[in-house]
Amino acid sequence: MNATDVTAARTAAVAATIDRIRAIEAKEGVTRPSLEKIRAELLTLAAQEHLFPSSQFPPPPNGEKGSNRYLLQEDPGNRFALYMNALNPGNSTKPHDHTTWAVVVAVDGQELNKVYERTDDGSDPAKCELRIREEIMVEPGRGICLMPEDIHSIHTTGSVPTRHLHMYGLALEKLDNRKGYDPETGAVVPYNKNFMKPAATAKA
């Protein structure tokens, strides 16, 4: 396939996948079981690696930190936003929430997700106590499902750049109430949506 054919095939595959994801949410709502079904749909899409070539979705040049985020599709009202996120090894984030549901699967590369739980009662909005609940390696054939209140951090490992599909119930640009959590100091602060400032943000 030439680049034009790949783009057309990808657009069709993405649209069909999101049609099915939209139907899952409409029928079952936002629950952990429904997110697992959404993850299965995205894993099937990500397995079609030829639709997401690194030539069309490169990470930042020269091994730079940060991410290149590419919008694949977004519904009216900023719902059901699917991105390709390309990062080099060696990136990490502070623990944070999303305030919307999220599912992440891999086309290529590894991203360690540390998922946290709060051990405090939440009575002080500026303070928290966290402990790691589980660690999940997002890699080809494996993904992660996150409810709106879930807290996680990401750490790109391995020796190759990541190309991961990130699906959000609401587009990242509309998530204005996210929080970042410092497990060492306990501080809870507004989370900068450009935590890893994209070297490029484009519609693919």
PDB file of C-alpha atoms in Angstrom:
ATOM      1  CA  MET A   1       0.000   0.000   0.000  1.00  0.00           C
ATOM      2  CA  ASN A   2       1.171   3.511  -0.701  1.00  0.00           C
ATOM      3  CA  ALA A   3       0.806   6.276   1.876  1.00  0.00           C
ATOM      4  CA  THR A   4      -2.540   7.417   0.476  1.00  0.00           C
ATOM      5  CA  ASP A   5      -3.982   3.921   0.649  1.00  0.00           C
ATOM      6  CA  VAL A   6      -2.693   3.453   4.193  1.00  0.00           C
ATOM      7  CA  THR A   7      -4.295   6.717   5.298  1.00  0.00           C
ATOM      8  CA  ALA A   8      -7.637   5.760   3.742  1.00  0.00           C
ATOM      9  CA  ALA A   9      -7.572   2.283   5.279  1.00  0.00           C
ATOM     10  CA  ARG A  10      -6.633   3.715   8.683  1.00  0.00           C
ATOM     11  CA  THR A  11      -9.416   6.304   8.565  1.00  0.00           C
ATOM     12  CA  ALA A  12     -11.978   3.594   7.786  1.00  0.00           C
ATOM     13  CA  ALA A  13     -10.665   1.220  10.471  1.00  0.00           C
ATOM     14  CA  VAL A  14     -10.614   3.976  13.111  1.00  0.00           C
ATOM     15  CA  ALA A  15     -14.153   5.082  12.253  1.00  0.00           C
ATOM     16  CA  ALA A  16     -15.510   1.523  12.441  1.00  0.00           C
ATOM     17  CA  THR A  17     -13.739   0.911  15.766  1.00  0.00           C
ATOM     18  CA  ILE A  18     -15.094   4.081  17.324  1.00  0.00           C
ATOM     19  CA  ASP A  19     -18.589   3.235  16.077  1.00  0.00           C
ATOM     20  CA  ARG A  20     -18.379   0.018  18.102  1.00  0.00           C
ATOM     21  CA  ILE A  21     -16.878   1.801  21.125  1.00  0.00           C
ATOM     22  CA  ARG A  22     -19.628   4.419  21.028  1.00  0.00           C
ATOM     23  CA  ALA A  23     -22.208   1.628  21.042  1.00  0.00           C
ATOM     24  CA  ILE A  24     -20.548  -0.086  24.023  1.00  0.00           C
ATOM     25  CA  GLU A  25     -20.656   3.080  26.115  1.00  0.00           C
ATOM     26  CA  ALA A  26     -24.242   3.849  25.073  1.00  0.00           C
ATOM     27  CA  LYS A  27     -25.430   0.369  26.055  1.00  0.00           C
ATOM     28  CA  GLU A  28     -23.346  -0.310  29.158  1.00  0.00           C
ATOM     29  CA  GLY A  29     -22.212   3.070  30.454  1.00  0.00           C
ATOM     30  CA  VAL A  30     -18.747   3.694  31.901  1.00  0.00           C
ATOM     31  CA  THR A  31     -17.822   0.671  34.022  1.00  0.00           C
ATOM     32  CA  ARG A  32     -14.701  -1.423  34.309  1.00  0.00           C
ATOM     33  CA  PRO A  33     -16.308  -4.274  32.321  1.00  0.00           C
ATOM     34  CA  SER A  34     -17.369  -1.889  29.543  1.00  0.00           C
ATOM     35  CA  LEU A  35     -13.874  -0.398  29.393  1.00  0.00           C
ATOM     36  CA  GLU A  36     -12.472  -3.911  29.026  1.00  0.00           C
ATOM     37  CA  LYS A  37     -14.677  -4.357  25.959  1.00  0.00           C
ATOM     38  CA  ILE A  38     -13.436  -1.031  24.606  1.00  0.00           C
ATOM     39  CA  ARG A  39      -9.879  -2.192  25.221  1.00  0.00           C
ATOM     40  CA  ALA A  40     -10.553  -5.338  23.180  1.00  0.00           C
ATOM     41  CA  GLU A  41     -11.734  -3.205  20.262  1.00  0.00           C
ATOM     42  CA  LEU A  42      -8.634  -1.016  20.454  1.00  0.00           C
ATOM     43  CA  LEU A  43      -6.306  -4.008  20.710  1.00  0.00           C
ATOM     44  CA  THR A  44      -7.775  -5.331  17.462  1.00  0.00           C
ATOM     45  CA  LEU A  45      -7.167  -1.960  15.832  1.00  0.00           C
ATOM     46  CA  ALA A  46      -3.614  -1.667  17.195  1.00  0.00           C
ATOM     47  CA  ALA A  47      -2.766  -5.145  15.893  1.00  0.00           C
ATOM     48  CA  GLN A  48      -3.047  -3.712  12.373  1.00  0.00           C
ATOM     49  CA  GLU A  49       0.412  -2.218  12.716  1.00  0.00           C
ATOM     50  CA  HIS A  50       0.670  -1.455   8.997  1.00  0.00           C
ATOM     51  CA  LEU A  51      -1.993   1.242   9.476  1.00  0.00           C
ATOM     52  CA  PHE A  52       0.226   3.163  11.902  1.00  0.00           C
ATOM     53  CA  PRO A  53       3.703   3.342  10.332  1.00  0.00           C
ATOM     54  CA  SER A  54       6.424   5.145  12.223  1.00  0.00           C
ATOM     55  CA  SER A  55       7.062   7.236   9.110  1.00  0.00           C
ATOM     56  CA  GLN A  56       3.650   8.849   9.584  1.00  0.00           C
ATOM     57  CA  PHE A  57       3.736   8.888  13.388  1.00  0.00           C
ATOM     58  CA  PRO A  58       7.327   9.688  14.402  1.00  0.00           C
ATOM     59  CA  PRO A  59       8.371  10.508  17.966  1.00  0.00           C
ATOM     60  CA  PRO A  60      10.246  13.740  18.754  1.00  0.00           C
ATOM     61  CA  PRO A  61      13.533  13.882  16.820  1.00  0.00           C
ATOM     62  CA  ASN A  62      16.960  12.958  18.147  1.00  0.00           C
ATOM     63  CA  GLY A  63      15.616  11.057  21.137  1.00  0.00           C
ATOM     64  CA  GLU A  64      14.135  14.225  22.670  1.00  0.00           C
ATOM     65  CA  LYS A  65      11.805  14.072  25.671  1.00  0.00           C
ATOM     66  CA  GLY A  66       8.149  14.907  25.286  1.00  0.00           C
ATOM     67  CA  SER A  67       5.591  13.408  22.958  1.00  0.00           C
ATOM     68  CA  ASN A  68       4.185  13.823  19.485  1.00  0.00           C
ATOM     69  CA  ARG A  69       0.410  13.524  19.745  1.00  0.00           C
ATOM     70  CA  TYR A  70      -1.660  12.921  16.620  1.00  0.00           C
ATOM     71  CA  LEU A  71      -5.445  13.220  16.596  1.00  0.00           C
ATOM     72  CA  LEU A  72      -7.012  10.335  14.691  1.00  0.00           C
ATOM     73  CA  GLN A  73     -10.699  11.066  15.269  1.00  0.00           C
ATOM     74  CA  GLU A  74     -12.904  13.102  17.595  1.00  0.00           C
ATOM     75  CA  ASP A  75     -16.695  13.264  17.793  1.00  0.00           C
ATOM     76  CA  PRO A  76     -18.728  16.464  17.879  1.00  0.00           C
ATOM     77  CA  GLY A  77     -18.810  17.810  21.402  1.00  0.00           C
ATOM     78  CA  ASN A  78     -15.220  16.596  21.859  1.00  0.00           C
ATOM     79  CA  ARG A  79     -16.364  13.067  22.741  1.00  0.00           C
ATOM     80  CA  PHE A  80     -14.601   9.794  21.875  1.00  0.00           C
ATOM     81  CA  ALA A  81     -11.213  11.295  21.053  1.00  0.00           C
ATOM     82  CA  LEU A  82      -8.588   8.877  19.738  1.00  0.00           C
ATOM     83  CA  TYR A  83      -4.943   9.866  19.527  1.00  0.00           C
ATOM     84  CA  MET A  84      -1.693   8.261  18.495  1.00  0.00           C
ATOM     85  CA  ASN A  85       0.985   9.152  21.035  1.00  0.00           C
ATOM     86  CA  ALA A  86       4.623   8.687  19.989  1.00  0.00           C
ATOM     87  CA  LEU A  87       7.338   8.922  22.646  1.00  0.00           C
ATOM     88  CA  ASN A  88      10.988   8.027  22.968  1.00  0.00           C
ATOM     89  CA  PRO A  89      12.240   5.786  25.778  1.00  0.00           C
ATOM     90  CA  GLY A  90      13.050   7.587  29.006  1.00  0.00           C
ATOM     91  CA  ASN A  91       9.894   9.683  29.449  1.00  0.00           C
ATOM     92  CA  SER A  92       7.879   9.672  32.660  1.00  0.00           C
ATOM     93  CA  THR A  93       5.067  11.593  34.316  1.00  0.00           C
ATOM     94  CA  LYS A  94       3.937  12.387  37.817  1.00  0.00           C
ATOM     95  CA  PRO A  95       0.866  10.519  39.063  1.00  0.00           C
ATOM     96  CA  HIS A  96      -2.305  12.110  37.685  1.00  0.00           C
ATOM     97  CA  ASP A  97      -5.977  11.497  36.993  1.00  0.00           C
ATOM     98  CA  HIS A  98      -7.957  12.140  33.813  1.00  0.00           C
ATOM     99  CA  THR A  99     -11.505  13.049  34.974  1.00  0.00           C
ATOM    100  CA  THR A 100     -12.765  10.998  32.013  1.00  0.00           C
ATOM    101  CA  TRP A 101     -12.412   7.347  31.097  1.00  0.00           C
ATOM    102  CA  ALA A 102      -9.302   6.346  29.184  1.00  0.00           C
ATOM    103  CA  VAL A 103      -8.011   3.229  27.439  1.00  0.00           C
ATOM    104  CA  VAL A 104      -4.438   2.908  26.146  1.00  0.00           C
ATOM    105  CA  VAL A 105      -3.078   0.134  23.927  1.00  0.00           C
ATOM    106  CA  ALA A 106       0.207  -0.329  22.102  1.00  0.00           C
ATOM    107  CA  VAL A 107       1.076  -0.581  18.444  1.00  0.00           C
ATOM    108  CA  ASP A 108       4.775  -0.696  19.318  1.00  0.00           C
ATOM    109  CA  GLY A 109       7.010  -0.069  22.331  1.00  0.00           C
ATOM    110  CA  GLN A 110       6.579  -0.424  26.074  1.00  0.00           C
ATOM    111  CA  GLU A 111       5.055   1.940  28.616  1.00  0.00           C
ATOM    112  CA  LEU A 112       4.996   0.973  32.283  1.00  0.00           C
ATOM    113  CA  ASN A 113       1.878   2.243  34.037  1.00  0.00           C
ATOM    114  CA  LYS A 114       1.922   2.539  37.809  1.00  0.00           C
ATOM    115  CA  VAL A 115      -1.622   2.657  39.151  1.00  0.00           C
ATOM    116  CA  TYR A 116      -2.089   4.208  42.585  1.00  0.00           C
ATOM    117  CA  GLU A 117      -4.731   4.173  45.273  1.00  0.00           C
ATOM    118  CA  ARG A 118      -5.279   6.786  47.939  1.00  0.00           C
ATOM    119  CA  THR A 119      -4.904   5.693  51.535  1.00  0.00           C
ATOM    120  CA  ASP A 120      -6.124   8.980  53.026  1.00  0.00           C
ATOM    121  CA  ASP A 121      -9.782   9.971  53.414  1.00  0.00           C
ATOM    122  CA  GLY A 122      -9.598  12.834  50.906  1.00  0.00           C
ATOM    123  CA  SER A 123     -10.732  15.391  53.465  1.00  0.00           C
ATOM    124  CA  ASP A 124      -7.889  17.804  52.579  1.00  0.00           C
ATOM    125  CA  PRO A 125      -8.166  18.693  48.863  1.00  0.00           C
ATOM    126  CA  ALA A 126      -4.528  19.824  48.795  1.00  0.00           C
ATOM    127  CA  LYS A 127      -3.025  16.682  50.344  1.00  0.00           C
ATOM    128  CA  CYS A 128      -2.991  12.975  49.614  1.00  0.00           C
ATOM    129  CA  GLU A 129      -1.393   9.711  50.616  1.00  0.00           C
ATOM    130  CA  LEU A 130      -0.726   7.225  47.822  1.00  0.00           C
ATOM    131  CA  ARG A 131       0.475   3.688  47.394  1.00  0.00           C
ATOM    132  CA  ILE A 132       1.017   1.688  44.244  1.00  0.00           C
ATOM    133  CA  ARG A 133      -1.890  -0.702  43.653  1.00  0.00           C
ATOM    134  CA  GLU A 134      -0.533  -2.425  40.556  1.00  0.00           C
ATOM    135  CA  GLU A 135       1.866  -2.045  37.661  1.00  0.00           C
ATOM    136  CA  ILE A 136       0.780  -2.723  34.081  1.00  0.00           C
ATOM    137  CA  MET A 137       3.106  -2.861  31.083  1.00  0.00           C
ATOM    138  CA  VAL A 138       1.336  -1.486  28.020  1.00  0.00           C
ATOM    139  CA  GLU A 139       2.908  -3.250  25.048  1.00  0.00           C
ATOM    140  CA  PRO A 140       1.640  -4.972  21.890  1.00  0.00           C
ATOM    141  CA  GLY A 141      -1.265  -7.199  22.900  1.00  0.00           C
ATOM    142  CA  ARG A 142      -1.695  -5.501  26.285  1.00  0.00           C
ATOM    143  CA  GLY A 143      -3.478  -2.327  27.335  1.00  0.00           C
ATOM    144  CA  ILE A 144      -4.810  -0.459  30.340  1.00  0.00           C
ATOM    145  CA  CYS A 145      -8.284   0.762  31.274  1.00  0.00           C
ATOM    146  CA  LEU A 146      -8.688   3.787  33.535  1.00  0.00           C
ATOM    147  CA  MET A 147     -11.843   5.092  35.156  1.00  0.00           C
ATOM    148  CA  PRO A 148     -12.161   8.889  35.519  1.00  0.00           C
ATOM    149  CA  GLU A 149     -10.969   8.849  39.126  1.00  0.00           C
ATOM    150  CA  ASP A 150      -8.056   6.437  38.643  1.00  0.00           C
ATOM    151  CA  ILE A 151      -4.546   7.770  39.301  1.00  0.00           C
ATOM    152  CA  HIS A 152      -1.555   6.576  37.310  1.00  0.00           C
ATOM    153  CA  SER A 153       1.912   7.542  36.123  1.00  0.00           C
ATOM    154  CA  ILE A 154       3.622   6.440  32.933  1.00  0.00           C
ATOM    155  CA  HIS A 155       7.238   5.487  32.265  1.00  0.00           C
ATOM    156  CA  THR A 156       8.444   4.623  28.762  1.00  0.00           C
ATOM    157  CA  THR A 157      10.877   1.746  28.996  1.00  0.00           C
ATOM    158  CA  GLY A 158      12.586  -0.507  26.513  1.00  0.00           C
ATOM    159  CA  SER A 159      14.818   0.502  23.626  1.00  0.00           C
ATOM    160  CA  VAL A 160      12.338   1.575  20.918  1.00  0.00           C
ATOM    161  CA  PRO A 161       9.943   4.531  20.692  1.00  0.00           C
ATOM    162  CA  THR A 162       6.324   3.913  21.613  1.00  0.00           C
ATOM    163  CA  ARG A 163       3.378   4.259  19.296  1.00  0.00           C
ATOM    164  CA  HIS A 164       0.319   3.923  21.485  1.00  0.00           C
ATOM    165  CA  LEU A 165      -3.362   4.532  20.877  1.00  0.00           C
ATOM    166  CA  HIS A 166      -4.960   6.700  23.573  1.00  0.00           C
ATOM    167  CA  MET A 167      -8.769   6.745  23.674  1.00  0.00           C
ATOM    168  CA  TYR A 168     -10.562   9.248  25.909  1.00  0.00           C
ATOM    169  CA  GLY A 169     -14.231   9.749  26.642  1.00  0.00           C
ATOM    170  CA  LEU A 170     -13.591  13.489  26.347  1.00  0.00           C
ATOM    171  CA  ALA A 171     -10.806  15.165  24.381  1.00  0.00           C
ATOM    172  CA  LEU A 172      -7.658  16.058  26.300  1.00  0.00           C
ATOM    173  CA  GLU A 173      -8.036  19.731  25.474  1.00  0.00           C
ATOM    174  CA  LYS A 174     -11.308  19.798  27.438  1.00  0.00           C
ATOM    175  CA  LEU A 175      -9.997  18.212  30.631  1.00  0.00           C
ATOM    176  CA  ASP A 176      -9.608  21.318  32.775  1.00  0.00           C
ATOM    177  CA  ASN A 177      -9.963  19.854  36.273  1.00  0.00           C
ATOM    178  CA  ARG A 178      -7.262  17.217  36.282  1.00  0.00           C
ATOM    179  CA  LYS A 179      -5.102  16.785  39.355  1.00  0.00           C
ATOM    180  CA  GLY A 180      -1.474  15.803  39.806  1.00  0.00           C
ATOM    181  CA  TYR A 181      -0.360  13.910  42.910  1.00  0.00           C
ATOM    182  CA  ASP A 182       3.091  13.922  44.469  1.00  0.00           C
ATOM    183  CA  PRO A 183       3.633  10.628  46.320  1.00  0.00           C
ATOM    184  CA  GLU A 184       6.631  12.047  48.191  1.00  0.00           C
ATOM    185  CA  THR A 185       5.230  15.353  49.477  1.00  0.00           C
ATOM    186  CA  GLY A 186       1.542  14.478  49.321  1.00  0.00           C
ATOM    187  CA  ALA A 187       0.765  17.649  47.376  1.00  0.00           C
ATOM    188  CA  VAL A 188      -2.304  17.701  45.138  1.00  0.00           C
ATOM    189  CA  VAL A 189      -2.041  20.331  42.410  1.00  0.00           C
ATOM    190  CA  PRO A 190      -3.708  21.173  39.089  1.00  0.00           C
ATOM    191  CA  TYR A 191      -2.248  18.915  36.424  1.00  0.00           C
ATOM    192  CA  ASN A 192      -0.690  20.563  33.412  1.00  0.00           C
ATOM    193  CA  LYS A 193      -2.186  18.938  30.322  1.00  0.00           C
ATOM    194  CA  ASN A 194       1.164  19.534  28.602  1.00  0.00           C
ATOM    195  CA  PHE A 195       2.988  17.417  31.170  1.00  0.00           C
ATOM    196  CA  MET A 196       5.169  16.185  28.298  1.00  0.00           C
ATOM    197  CA  LYS A 197       4.944  19.113  25.922  1.00  0.00           C
ATOM    198  CA  PRO A 198       4.234  17.742  22.450  1.00  0.00           C
ATOM    199  CA  ALA A 199       6.855  18.449  19.861  1.00  0.00           C
ATOM    200  CA  ALA A 200       4.006  18.214  17.365  1.00  0.00           C
ATOM    201  CA  THR A 201       0.257  17.959  17.591  1.00  0.00           C
ATOM    202  CA  ALA A 202      -1.367  17.130  14.311  1.00  0.00           C
ATOM    203  CA  LYS A 203      -4.421  15.501  12.814  1.00  0.00           C
ATOM    204  CA  ALA A 204      -3.394  12.330  11.013  1.00  0.00           C
TER     205      ALA A 204
END
